[in-house]
Short mmCIF file of N, CA and C in Angstrom, two decimals:
data_model
loop_
_atom_site.label_atom_id
_atom_site.label_comp_id
_atom_site.label_asym_id
_atom_site.label_seq_id
_atom_site.Cartn_x
_atom_site.Cartn_y
_atom_site.Cartn_z
N MET A 1 -18.40 125.34 172.32
CA MET A 1 -17.38 124.65 171.45
C MET A 1 -17.36 125.44 170.08
N SER A 2 -16.22 125.53 169.51
CA SER A 2 -16.18 126.28 168.32
C SER A 2 -15.91 125.44 167.02
N ASP A 3 -15.73 124.16 167.28
CA ASP A 3 -15.55 123.19 166.12
C ASP A 3 -16.87 122.93 165.44
N PHE A 4 -16.77 122.56 164.25
CA PHE A 4 -17.95 122.18 163.41
C PHE A 4 -17.76 120.68 163.05
N LEU A 5 -18.88 119.94 162.82
CA LEU A 5 -18.88 118.68 162.27
C LEU A 5 -18.98 118.94 160.73
N LYS A 6 -18.26 118.18 159.95
CA LYS A 6 -18.15 118.38 158.48
C LYS A 6 -18.52 117.00 157.80
N TYR A 7 -19.47 117.13 156.83
CA TYR A 7 -19.86 115.91 156.03
C TYR A 7 -20.53 116.44 154.80
N LYS A 8 -20.00 115.89 153.67
CA LYS A 8 -20.59 116.13 152.29
C LYS A 8 -20.73 117.72 152.06
N GLY A 9 -19.81 118.48 152.55
CA GLY A 9 -19.85 119.85 152.18
C GLY A 9 -20.73 120.71 153.24
N TYR A 10 -21.27 119.98 154.15
CA TYR A 10 -22.15 120.68 155.17
C TYR A 10 -21.42 120.79 156.45
N LEU A 11 -21.73 121.86 157.15
CA LEU A 11 -21.16 122.07 158.56
C LEU A 11 -22.27 121.98 159.50
N GLY A 12 -22.00 121.34 160.64
CA GLY A 12 -22.87 121.23 161.75
C GLY A 12 -22.34 121.71 163.10
N SER A 13 -23.13 122.34 163.91
CA SER A 13 -22.72 122.91 165.19
C SER A 13 -22.68 121.68 166.19
N VAL A 14 -21.89 121.94 167.23
CA VAL A 14 -21.85 120.99 168.44
C VAL A 14 -22.18 121.81 169.63
N GLU A 15 -23.33 121.50 170.28
CA GLU A 15 -23.73 122.23 171.49
C GLU A 15 -24.19 121.29 172.61
N TYR A 16 -24.15 121.80 173.84
CA TYR A 16 -24.54 121.02 174.99
C TYR A 16 -25.76 121.62 175.71
N SER A 17 -26.65 120.77 176.11
CA SER A 17 -27.79 121.20 176.95
C SER A 17 -27.65 120.62 178.31
N ALA A 18 -27.37 121.39 179.36
CA ALA A 18 -27.24 120.99 180.66
C ALA A 18 -28.62 120.54 181.28
N ASP A 19 -29.66 121.15 180.79
CA ASP A 19 -30.96 120.88 181.27
C ASP A 19 -31.45 119.35 180.77
N ASP A 20 -31.05 119.11 179.51
CA ASP A 20 -31.40 117.73 178.97
C ASP A 20 -30.29 116.84 179.06
N ASN A 21 -29.07 117.20 179.46
CA ASN A 21 -27.89 116.34 179.54
C ASN A 21 -27.69 115.66 178.23
N CYS A 22 -27.63 116.47 177.22
CA CYS A 22 -27.36 115.76 175.83
C CYS A 22 -26.61 116.87 174.95
N LEU A 23 -26.11 116.31 173.94
CA LEU A 23 -25.48 117.14 172.96
C LEU A 23 -26.40 117.38 171.75
N PHE A 24 -26.37 118.47 171.05
CA PHE A 24 -27.27 118.72 169.99
C PHE A 24 -26.55 119.57 169.03
N GLY A 25 -27.12 119.71 167.88
CA GLY A 25 -26.58 120.70 166.96
C GLY A 25 -27.62 120.90 165.81
N LYS A 26 -27.21 121.82 164.84
CA LYS A 26 -27.96 122.12 163.70
C LYS A 26 -27.05 122.38 162.52
N VAL A 27 -27.59 122.04 161.37
CA VAL A 27 -26.77 122.24 160.18
C VAL A 27 -26.69 123.79 159.94
N MET A 28 -25.51 124.30 159.69
CA MET A 28 -25.20 125.65 159.66
C MET A 28 -25.23 126.19 158.27
N PHE A 29 -25.56 127.51 158.09
CA PHE A 29 -25.39 128.25 156.90
C PHE A 29 -26.31 127.77 155.75
N ILE A 30 -27.40 127.17 156.03
CA ILE A 30 -28.43 126.87 155.09
C ILE A 30 -29.80 127.39 155.58
N LYS A 31 -30.80 127.54 154.55
CA LYS A 31 -32.05 128.06 154.94
C LYS A 31 -32.99 127.03 155.64
N SER A 32 -32.80 125.78 155.30
CA SER A 32 -33.51 124.72 155.94
C SER A 32 -33.08 124.52 157.41
N LEU A 33 -34.09 124.23 158.26
CA LEU A 33 -33.72 123.99 159.65
C LEU A 33 -33.52 122.47 159.88
N LEU A 34 -32.33 122.00 160.07
CA LEU A 34 -32.03 120.59 160.26
C LEU A 34 -31.30 120.48 161.57
N MET A 35 -31.84 119.68 162.52
CA MET A 35 -31.25 119.44 163.80
C MET A 35 -31.09 118.03 164.15
N TYR A 36 -30.14 117.78 165.09
CA TYR A 36 -29.83 116.42 165.43
C TYR A 36 -29.33 116.45 166.94
N GLU A 37 -29.28 115.26 167.47
CA GLU A 37 -28.87 115.16 168.95
C GLU A 37 -28.29 113.89 169.18
N GLY A 38 -27.49 113.73 170.25
CA GLY A 38 -26.88 112.48 170.70
C GLY A 38 -26.35 112.60 172.08
N GLU A 39 -26.08 111.46 172.69
CA GLU A 39 -25.58 111.43 174.03
C GLU A 39 -24.01 111.45 174.07
N THR A 40 -23.30 111.12 173.12
CA THR A 40 -21.87 111.07 173.00
C THR A 40 -21.53 111.87 171.74
N LEU A 41 -20.28 112.32 171.64
CA LEU A 41 -19.84 113.01 170.40
C LEU A 41 -19.88 112.06 169.25
N GLN A 42 -19.55 110.79 169.35
CA GLN A 42 -19.70 109.82 168.26
C GLN A 42 -21.04 109.68 167.83
N GLU A 43 -22.00 109.62 168.77
CA GLU A 43 -23.45 109.49 168.39
C GLU A 43 -23.97 110.71 167.78
N LEU A 44 -23.48 111.91 168.24
CA LEU A 44 -23.91 113.20 167.62
C LEU A 44 -23.44 113.31 166.16
N GLU A 45 -22.13 112.85 165.93
CA GLU A 45 -21.57 112.92 164.56
C GLU A 45 -22.38 111.83 163.65
N GLU A 46 -22.66 110.69 164.13
CA GLU A 46 -23.47 109.71 163.36
C GLU A 46 -24.87 110.38 162.95
N MET A 47 -25.47 110.93 163.99
CA MET A 47 -26.85 111.62 163.78
C MET A 47 -26.70 112.74 162.76
N PHE A 48 -25.62 113.54 162.76
CA PHE A 48 -25.41 114.62 161.87
C PHE A 48 -25.29 113.99 160.44
N HIS A 49 -24.51 112.97 160.25
CA HIS A 49 -24.42 112.25 158.99
C HIS A 49 -25.79 111.74 158.51
N GLU A 50 -26.50 111.18 159.42
CA GLU A 50 -27.79 110.60 159.06
C GLU A 50 -28.74 111.72 158.70
N THR A 51 -28.68 112.82 159.35
CA THR A 51 -29.54 113.94 159.09
C THR A 51 -29.35 114.57 157.63
N ILE A 52 -27.93 114.62 157.27
CA ILE A 52 -27.60 115.09 155.96
C ILE A 52 -28.01 114.08 154.90
N ASP A 53 -27.83 112.81 155.15
CA ASP A 53 -28.11 111.80 154.19
C ASP A 53 -29.62 111.73 153.90
N GLU A 54 -30.51 111.85 155.00
CA GLU A 54 -31.88 111.89 154.81
C GLU A 54 -32.40 113.15 154.14
N TYR A 55 -31.74 114.26 154.48
CA TYR A 55 -32.10 115.55 153.71
C TYR A 55 -31.85 115.52 152.30
N LEU A 56 -30.67 114.96 151.90
CA LEU A 56 -30.35 114.87 150.50
C LEU A 56 -31.24 113.87 149.70
N ALA A 57 -31.62 112.76 150.43
CA ALA A 57 -32.53 111.79 149.81
C ALA A 57 -33.90 112.28 149.68
N ASP A 58 -34.43 113.02 150.67
CA ASP A 58 -35.68 113.74 150.58
C ASP A 58 -35.78 114.67 149.50
N CYS A 59 -34.71 115.53 149.29
CA CYS A 59 -34.61 116.53 148.22
C CYS A 59 -34.72 115.81 146.90
N GLU A 60 -33.95 114.73 146.78
CA GLU A 60 -33.90 113.94 145.46
C GLU A 60 -35.28 113.37 145.27
N ALA A 61 -35.87 112.77 146.15
CA ALA A 61 -37.21 112.16 146.06
C ALA A 61 -38.28 113.16 145.60
N GLU A 62 -38.15 114.40 146.11
CA GLU A 62 -39.05 115.45 145.84
C GLU A 62 -38.70 116.28 144.61
N GLY A 63 -37.52 115.96 144.07
CA GLY A 63 -37.07 116.63 142.89
C GLY A 63 -36.81 118.13 143.09
N ILE A 64 -36.29 118.37 144.24
CA ILE A 64 -35.92 119.76 144.64
C ILE A 64 -34.41 119.89 144.80
N LYS A 65 -33.79 121.07 144.54
CA LYS A 65 -32.34 121.25 144.77
C LYS A 65 -32.20 121.47 146.22
N PRO A 66 -31.21 120.77 146.87
CA PRO A 66 -30.95 120.97 148.27
C PRO A 66 -30.26 122.34 148.53
N ASN A 67 -30.46 122.89 149.64
CA ASN A 67 -29.76 124.11 150.08
C ASN A 67 -28.31 123.68 150.16
N VAL A 68 -27.40 124.61 149.75
CA VAL A 68 -26.01 124.49 150.03
C VAL A 68 -25.52 125.54 150.92
N PRO A 69 -24.56 125.21 151.80
CA PRO A 69 -23.98 126.21 152.69
C PRO A 69 -23.20 127.20 151.90
N CYS A 70 -23.49 128.46 152.26
CA CYS A 70 -22.68 129.57 151.75
C CYS A 70 -22.49 129.54 150.14
N SER A 71 -23.37 130.16 149.50
CA SER A 71 -23.45 130.20 148.07
C SER A 71 -22.25 130.69 147.33
N GLY A 72 -21.32 131.42 148.04
CA GLY A 72 -20.24 132.04 147.35
C GLY A 72 -20.35 133.47 147.00
N VAL A 73 -21.53 133.96 147.19
CA VAL A 73 -21.87 135.36 146.96
C VAL A 73 -22.00 136.03 148.23
N LEU A 74 -21.31 137.15 148.40
CA LEU A 74 -21.27 137.99 149.57
C LEU A 74 -21.44 139.41 149.20
N ASN A 75 -22.43 140.04 149.78
CA ASN A 75 -22.72 141.53 149.54
C ASN A 75 -22.06 142.24 150.66
N LEU A 76 -21.20 143.27 150.42
CA LEU A 76 -20.58 143.99 151.45
C LEU A 76 -20.95 145.37 151.42
N ARG A 77 -21.17 145.98 152.54
CA ARG A 77 -21.41 147.42 152.56
C ARG A 77 -20.16 148.09 153.16
N LEU A 78 -19.35 148.66 152.28
CA LEU A 78 -18.10 149.16 152.70
C LEU A 78 -18.06 150.65 152.98
N GLY A 79 -19.08 151.30 152.69
CA GLY A 79 -19.03 152.77 152.88
C GLY A 79 -18.27 153.45 151.70
N HIS A 80 -18.57 154.63 151.44
CA HIS A 80 -17.96 155.36 150.27
C HIS A 80 -16.50 155.38 150.30
N SER A 81 -15.80 155.80 151.41
CA SER A 81 -14.39 156.11 151.43
C SER A 81 -13.62 154.78 151.30
N ARG A 82 -14.11 153.79 152.06
CA ARG A 82 -13.48 152.49 151.88
C ARG A 82 -13.62 151.86 150.49
N TYR A 83 -14.82 151.98 149.88
CA TYR A 83 -15.03 151.42 148.51
C TYR A 83 -14.12 152.10 147.56
N LEU A 84 -14.03 153.46 147.77
CA LEU A 84 -13.14 154.23 146.79
C LEU A 84 -11.71 153.80 146.96
N ALA A 85 -11.22 153.61 148.14
CA ALA A 85 -9.87 153.13 148.43
C ALA A 85 -9.61 151.77 147.81
N VAL A 86 -10.54 150.88 147.94
CA VAL A 86 -10.41 149.54 147.33
C VAL A 86 -10.42 149.62 145.79
N ALA A 87 -11.31 150.48 145.24
CA ALA A 87 -11.40 150.63 143.79
C ALA A 87 -9.93 151.18 143.29
N GLU A 88 -9.44 152.17 144.07
CA GLU A 88 -8.18 152.77 143.51
C GLU A 88 -7.07 151.75 143.67
N GLN A 89 -7.03 151.00 144.76
CA GLN A 89 -5.94 149.96 144.91
C GLN A 89 -6.11 148.99 143.77
N ALA A 90 -7.26 148.46 143.62
CA ALA A 90 -7.47 147.41 142.58
C ALA A 90 -7.05 147.94 141.16
N ASN A 91 -7.35 149.16 140.93
CA ASN A 91 -6.99 149.80 139.60
C ASN A 91 -5.49 149.86 139.55
N LYS A 92 -4.88 150.34 140.53
CA LYS A 92 -3.39 150.31 140.56
C LYS A 92 -2.69 148.99 140.30
N LEU A 93 -3.29 148.02 140.87
CA LEU A 93 -2.61 146.71 140.78
C LEU A 93 -3.12 146.00 139.52
N GLY A 94 -4.08 146.55 138.78
CA GLY A 94 -4.59 145.90 137.52
C GLY A 94 -5.41 144.69 137.77
N VAL A 95 -6.18 144.63 138.87
CA VAL A 95 -7.02 143.51 139.18
C VAL A 95 -8.37 143.96 139.36
N SER A 96 -9.43 143.09 139.48
CA SER A 96 -10.73 143.51 139.83
C SER A 96 -10.88 143.74 141.36
N ILE A 97 -11.97 144.50 141.70
CA ILE A 97 -12.21 144.64 143.10
C ILE A 97 -12.39 143.33 143.79
N ASN A 98 -13.14 142.38 143.21
CA ASN A 98 -13.38 141.11 143.65
C ASN A 98 -12.02 140.35 143.99
N GLU A 99 -11.13 140.40 142.98
CA GLU A 99 -9.87 139.64 143.15
C GLU A 99 -9.09 140.31 144.29
N LEU A 100 -9.14 141.61 144.42
CA LEU A 100 -8.36 142.27 145.60
C LEU A 100 -8.96 141.90 146.96
N ILE A 101 -10.25 141.91 147.01
CA ILE A 101 -10.92 141.50 148.28
C ILE A 101 -10.68 140.06 148.54
N CYS A 102 -10.74 139.15 147.61
CA CYS A 102 -10.62 137.67 147.77
C CYS A 102 -9.14 137.47 148.21
N SER A 103 -8.12 138.21 147.62
CA SER A 103 -6.74 138.00 147.99
C SER A 103 -6.47 138.48 149.49
N ALA A 104 -7.16 139.56 149.81
CA ALA A 104 -6.96 140.04 151.23
C ALA A 104 -7.59 139.05 152.22
N ILE A 105 -8.80 138.52 151.88
CA ILE A 105 -9.42 137.52 152.74
C ILE A 105 -8.50 136.16 152.83
N ASP A 106 -8.05 135.74 151.64
CA ASP A 106 -7.19 134.61 151.72
C ASP A 106 -5.94 134.73 152.52
N THR A 107 -5.30 135.91 152.44
CA THR A 107 -4.13 136.22 153.21
C THR A 107 -4.58 136.24 154.73
N ARG A 108 -5.60 136.93 155.14
CA ARG A 108 -5.99 136.99 156.45
C ARG A 108 -6.31 135.71 157.09
N LEU A 109 -6.97 134.84 156.29
CA LEU A 109 -7.29 133.52 156.72
C LEU A 109 -6.30 132.42 156.59
N ASN A 110 -5.14 132.80 156.06
CA ASN A 110 -4.04 131.88 155.82
C ASN A 110 -4.38 130.74 154.89
N LEU A 111 -5.30 131.09 153.86
CA LEU A 111 -5.76 130.07 152.91
C LEU A 111 -4.65 129.87 151.81
N CYS A 112 -3.89 130.89 151.59
CA CYS A 112 -2.79 130.75 150.62
C CYS A 112 -1.75 131.83 150.89
N PRO A 113 -0.56 131.71 150.53
CA PRO A 113 0.41 132.82 150.69
C PRO A 113 0.04 134.00 149.91
N PRO A 114 0.35 135.19 150.34
CA PRO A 114 0.19 136.47 149.59
C PRO A 114 0.65 136.30 148.21
N ASN A 115 -0.08 136.74 147.16
CA ASN A 115 0.37 136.60 145.80
C ASN A 115 0.76 137.90 145.20
N GLY A 116 1.18 138.80 146.08
CA GLY A 116 1.81 140.05 145.59
C GLY A 116 0.68 141.11 145.39
N LEU A 117 -0.53 140.92 145.64
CA LEU A 117 -1.54 141.90 145.45
C LEU A 117 -1.50 142.91 146.70
#
């Protein structure tokens, strides 16, 4: 299954175990390992919500900052020629390399219409 469960900014996987005849999943894209299971999709989603709520409550009680999915920072290894081409294009357009790459990603993912970059 390729869909994610979504709750309070967190994403959870949906998987099936034929051996155990149950659904299970884990909270994706965070350092902490948080897992949940259920016998139906509704139960799985309820357990996902409960897992997130308990995690956030535990973090608050312990005075620690909870992990958040995908910090927004991405390090790319473009290689010299690709990096140079991106830098040249960004310079031509009068934008930062970051703006150019974000625009290209937005366009590819259909997050917003092309803005002329």
